[in-house]
Amino acid sequence: MTTIAEIMQTAPVIPVIVVDDLEHAVPLARGLVAGGLRVLEVTLRTSAALDAIRAMKQVEGAIVGAGTVTNQHELADAIDAGSEFIVSPGLTESLGKAAIRDGIPFLPGIANAGDIMRGLDLGLTHFKFFPAMAAGGLPALKALAAPFGQCRFCPTGGITLENAPDWLSFNPVLCVGGSWVAPRGPVDEHKVEEIARQAAGMRR
């Protein structure tokens, strides 16, 4: 079983994907994977999301998971669709326990020390720092990470091509989540591949 740590270290950027039209799913996944971004977080924000996960899983090399998972019902639906990992915007004890029980790699969102301590109580050490920029940016994460040396992070929310390298240079950050690599709407596969390659080339 792949761990969340291994998934986070696959590439420096995890695309945060919103699929409005199922027809966009496979070309987008192909472009991202070809560019070196194999880990794909499909957010459960649209009615097409679960079918998009099923479709993207057919793309060779893709590691497809579900984002914006907020409760056990969505967790079950995401796993049923074939999700290989789960990302949530926050952390509740019930969702955390359910993800652990189901044995699926789980990346819960945290924004403060209490969130991290709740995660540690559940045996979790890898977290999404969200919303990264609105929650205080890199200075906030540095302050937050200091008492929790065993924890690793994926900042998401306001991450851009320009500021991603700053986040990635901070040792506890294994990767960042970004929507800039997966724009919504009709897909220009070659352009997506180009953007993905640029992101995949960032140093950690």
CSV table of C-alpha atoms in Angstrom, one decimal:
chain,number,residue,atom,x,y,z
A,1,MET,CA,0.0,0.0,0.0
A,2,THR,CA,1.4,3.4,-1.0
A,3,THR,CA,1.6,5.8,2.0
A,4,ILE,CA,0.6,9.4,1.9
A,5,ALA,CA,4.3,10.3,2.4
A,6,GLU,CA,5.2,8.5,-0.8
A,7,ILE,CA,2.4,10.1,-2.7
A,8,MET,CA,3.5,13.6,-1.4
A,9,GLN,CA,7.0,13.0,-2.6
A,10,THR,CA,6.1,11.8,-6.1
A,11,ALA,CA,6.2,15.4,-7.5
A,12,PRO,CA,6.7,18.9,-6.1
A,13,VAL,CA,3.2,20.0,-7.1
A,14,ILE,CA,-0.2,18.2,-6.7
A,15,PRO,CA,-2.7,19.6,-9.2
A,16,VAL,CA,-5.9,20.7,-7.5
A,17,ILE,CA,-8.5,19.8,-10.2
A,18,VAL,CA,-12.1,21.0,-10.7
A,19,VAL,CA,-13.8,19.1,-13.5
A,20,ASP,CA,-17.0,20.6,-14.8
A,21,ASP,CA,-17.3,18.5,-17.9
A,22,LEU,CA,-16.3,14.8,-17.9
A,23,GLU,CA,-14.9,15.1,-21.4
A,24,HIS,CA,-12.1,17.3,-20.0
A,25,ALA,CA,-11.0,14.7,-17.5
A,26,VAL,CA,-8.8,12.3,-19.6
A,27,PRO,CA,-7.0,15.0,-21.7
A,28,LEU,CA,-6.2,16.9,-18.6
A,29,ALA,CA,-4.9,13.8,-16.8
A,30,ARG,CA,-2.8,12.8,-19.9
A,31,GLY,CA,-1.3,16.3,-20.1
A,32,LEU,CA,-0.4,16.5,-16.4
A,33,VAL,CA,1.1,13.0,-16.3
A,34,ALA,CA,3.1,13.6,-19.5
A,35,GLY,CA,4.5,16.7,-17.9
A,36,GLY,CA,5.6,14.8,-14.8
A,37,LEU,CA,2.7,15.5,-12.4
A,38,ARG,CA,1.3,12.1,-11.7
A,39,VAL,CA,-0.6,12.7,-8.5
A,40,LEU,CA,-4.0,14.2,-9.4
A,41,GLU,CA,-6.4,15.6,-6.7
A,42,VAL,CA,-9.9,15.7,-8.2
A,43,THR,CA,-12.0,17.9,-5.9
A,44,LEU,CA,-15.5,16.8,-5.1
A,45,ARG,CA,-16.9,20.2,-6.0
A,46,THR,CA,-18.9,19.3,-9.1
A,47,SER,CA,-21.3,16.5,-10.2
A,48,ALA,CA,-18.7,15.2,-12.6
A,49,ALA,CA,-16.0,14.7,-10.0
A,50,LEU,CA,-16.6,11.0,-9.2
A,51,ASP,CA,-16.9,10.0,-12.8
A,52,ALA,CA,-13.8,12.1,-13.6
A,53,ILE,CA,-11.8,10.1,-11.0
A,54,ARG,CA,-12.9,6.8,-12.6
A,55,ALA,CA,-11.9,8.2,-16.1
A,56,MET,CA,-8.6,9.6,-15.0
A,57,LYS,CA,-7.6,6.3,-13.4
A,58,GLN,CA,-7.5,4.8,-16.9
A,59,VAL,CA,-4.6,7.1,-17.8
A,60,GLU,CA,-1.3,5.2,-17.4
A,61,GLY,CA,0.9,6.5,-14.6
A,62,ALA,CA,-1.8,8.6,-13.0
A,63,ILE,CA,-2.3,8.4,-9.2
A,64,VAL,CA,-5.8,9.7,-8.7
A,65,GLY,CA,-7.4,10.8,-5.5
A,66,ALA,CA,-10.3,12.9,-4.2
A,67,GLY,CA,-10.1,16.3,-2.6
A,68,THR,CA,-12.7,18.4,-0.7
A,69,VAL,CA,-13.8,15.3,1.1
A,70,THR,CA,-15.7,16.6,4.2
A,71,ASN,CA,-17.5,13.6,5.7
A,72,GLN,CA,-17.8,9.8,5.8
A,73,HIS,CA,-20.4,9.6,3.0
A,74,GLU,CA,-18.1,11.5,0.6
A,75,LEU,CA,-15.2,9.3,1.7
A,76,ALA,CA,-17.2,6.2,0.9
A,77,ASP,CA,-18.2,7.6,-2.5
A,78,ALA,CA,-14.6,8.6,-3.3
A,79,ILE,CA,-13.2,5.2,-2.4
A,80,ASP,CA,-16.0,3.5,-4.4
A,81,ALA,CA,-14.9,5.6,-7.5
A,82,GLY,CA,-11.4,4.2,-7.1
A,83,SER,CA,-9.6,7.1,-5.3
A,84,GLU,CA,-6.1,6.1,-4.3
A,85,PHE,CA,-5.8,8.9,-1.6
A,86,ILE,CA,-8.1,11.3,0.1
A,87,VAL,CA,-7.6,15.1,0.8
A,88,SER,CA,-9.9,17.1,3.1
A,89,PRO,CA,-10.0,20.8,3.8
A,90,GLY,CA,-10.1,20.2,7.5
A,91,LEU,CA,-9.9,17.4,10.1
A,92,THR,CA,-12.7,15.9,12.1
A,93,GLU,CA,-12.2,12.9,14.4
A,94,SER,CA,-15.0,11.0,12.6
A,95,LEU,CA,-13.5,11.5,9.1
A,96,GLY,CA,-10.0,10.8,10.3
A,97,LYS,CA,-11.0,7.6,12.0
A,98,ALA,CA,-13.0,6.5,9.0
A,99,ALA,CA,-10.1,7.1,6.6
A,100,ILE,CA,-7.7,5.2,8.9
A,101,ARG,CA,-10.2,2.3,9.2
A,102,ASP,CA,-10.5,2.1,5.4
A,103,GLY,CA,-6.7,2.1,5.1
A,104,ILE,CA,-6.5,4.8,2.5
A,105,PRO,CA,-3.8,7.4,2.4
A,106,PHE,CA,-5.3,10.5,4.0
A,107,LEU,CA,-4.1,14.2,3.9
A,108,PRO,CA,-6.3,16.3,6.2
A,109,GLY,CA,-6.3,20.1,6.2
A,110,ILE,CA,-5.0,22.0,9.2
A,111,ALA,CA,-4.7,25.7,10.0
A,112,ASN,CA,-3.6,25.8,13.6
A,113,ALA,CA,-1.9,23.8,16.4
A,114,GLY,CA,-5.1,22.4,17.7
A,115,ASP,CA,-5.8,20.8,14.3
A,116,ILE,CA,-2.3,19.2,14.2
A,117,MET,CA,-2.7,17.9,17.8
A,118,ARG,CA,-6.0,16.3,16.8
A,119,GLY,CA,-4.3,14.7,13.9
A,120,LEU,CA,-1.4,13.4,16.0
A,121,ASP,CA,-3.9,11.9,18.4
A,122,LEU,CA,-5.2,9.8,15.5
A,123,GLY,CA,-1.6,8.8,14.5
A,124,LEU,CA,-1.4,11.2,11.5
A,125,THR,CA,1.7,13.2,10.8
A,126,HIS,CA,1.2,14.5,7.2
A,127,PHE,CA,-1.1,17.4,6.7
A,128,LYS,CA,-2.4,19.9,4.1
A,129,PHE,CA,-1.8,23.5,5.4
A,130,PHE,CA,-5.0,25.2,4.2
A,131,PRO,CA,-5.8,27.9,3.2
A,132,ALA,CA,-2.1,28.5,3.0
A,133,MET,CA,-1.9,32.2,2.0
A,134,ALA,CA,-5.0,33.3,3.9
A,135,ALA,CA,-3.8,31.5,7.0
A,136,GLY,CA,-0.7,33.6,7.2
A,137,GLY,CA,1.6,32.3,4.5
A,138,LEU,CA,5.0,30.8,4.9
A,139,PRO,CA,5.8,32.7,8.2
A,140,ALA,CA,2.7,31.1,9.8
A,141,LEU,CA,3.6,27.6,8.7
A,142,LYS,CA,7.2,28.0,9.9
A,143,ALA,CA,5.9,29.1,13.3
A,144,LEU,CA,3.3,26.3,13.3
A,145,ALA,CA,5.8,23.6,12.3
A,146,ALA,CA,8.4,24.5,14.9
A,147,PRO,CA,6.8,22.5,17.8
A,148,PHE,CA,5.8,19.6,15.6
A,149,GLY,CA,9.1,18.4,14.1
A,150,GLN,CA,7.6,15.0,13.1
A,151,CYS,CA,5.0,16.6,10.8
A,152,ARG,CA,5.2,17.2,7.1
A,153,PHE,CA,3.0,19.5,5.0
A,154,CYS,CA,1.4,20.2,1.7
A,155,PRO,CA,0.5,23.9,1.6
A,156,THR,CA,-2.6,24.6,-0.6
A,157,GLY,CA,-4.6,27.7,-1.2
A,158,GLY,CA,-3.1,30.7,-3.0
A,159,ILE,CA,0.0,28.8,-4.2
A,160,THR,CA,1.3,30.0,-7.5
A,161,LEU,CA,4.1,29.3,-9.9
A,162,GLU,CA,5.9,32.4,-8.5
A,163,ASN,CA,5.6,31.6,-4.8
A,164,ALA,CA,5.8,27.8,-4.9
A,165,PRO,CA,9.6,27.6,-4.8
A,166,ASP,CA,9.6,29.6,-1.5
A,167,TRP,CA,7.3,27.1,0.1
A,168,LEU,CA,9.2,24.1,-1.3
A,169,SER,CA,12.5,25.4,0.1
A,170,PHE,CA,11.1,24.9,3.7
A,171,ASN,CA,12.2,21.5,4.8
A,172,PRO,CA,8.9,20.2,6.4
A,173,VAL,CA,7.1,21.0,3.1
A,174,LEU,CA,7.1,17.8,0.9
A,175,CYS,CA,5.0,19.3,-1.9
A,176,VAL,CA,2.4,22.1,-2.6
A,177,GLY,CA,-1.1,21.9,-4.0
A,178,GLY,CA,-2.0,24.2,-6.8
A,179,SER,CA,-4.8,24.9,-9.2
A,180,TRP,CA,-2.7,26.9,-11.6
A,181,VAL,CA,-1.4,23.8,-13.3
A,182,ALA,CA,-4.9,22.5,-14.1
A,183,PRO,CA,-7.1,25.4,-15.4
A,184,ARG,CA,-10.8,24.8,-15.6
A,185,GLY,CA,-12.6,24.5,-19.0
A,186,PRO,CA,-11.6,23.0,-22.3
A,187,VAL,CA,-8.2,21.4,-22.3
A,188,ASP,CA,-5.2,22.2,-24.5
A,189,GLU,CA,-3.3,19.0,-23.7
A,190,HIS,CA,0.1,20.3,-25.0
A,191,LYS,CA,-0.2,23.5,-22.9
A,192,VAL,CA,-1.2,21.6,-19.8
A,193,GLU,CA,1.9,19.3,-20.4
A,194,GLU,CA,4.1,22.4,-20.7
A,195,ILE,CA,2.8,24.0,-17.5
A,196,ALA,CA,3.1,20.6,-15.7
A,197,ARG,CA,6.7,20.2,-16.8
A,198,GLN,CA,7.6,23.6,-15.5
A,199,ALA,CA,6.0,22.7,-12.1
A,200,ALA,CA,7.5,19.2,-12.0
A,201,GLY,CA,11.0,20.8,-12.5
A,202,MET,CA,10.8,22.8,-9.3
A,203,ARG,CA,13.3,21.8,-6.6
A,204,ARG,CA,12.3,20.7,-3.2
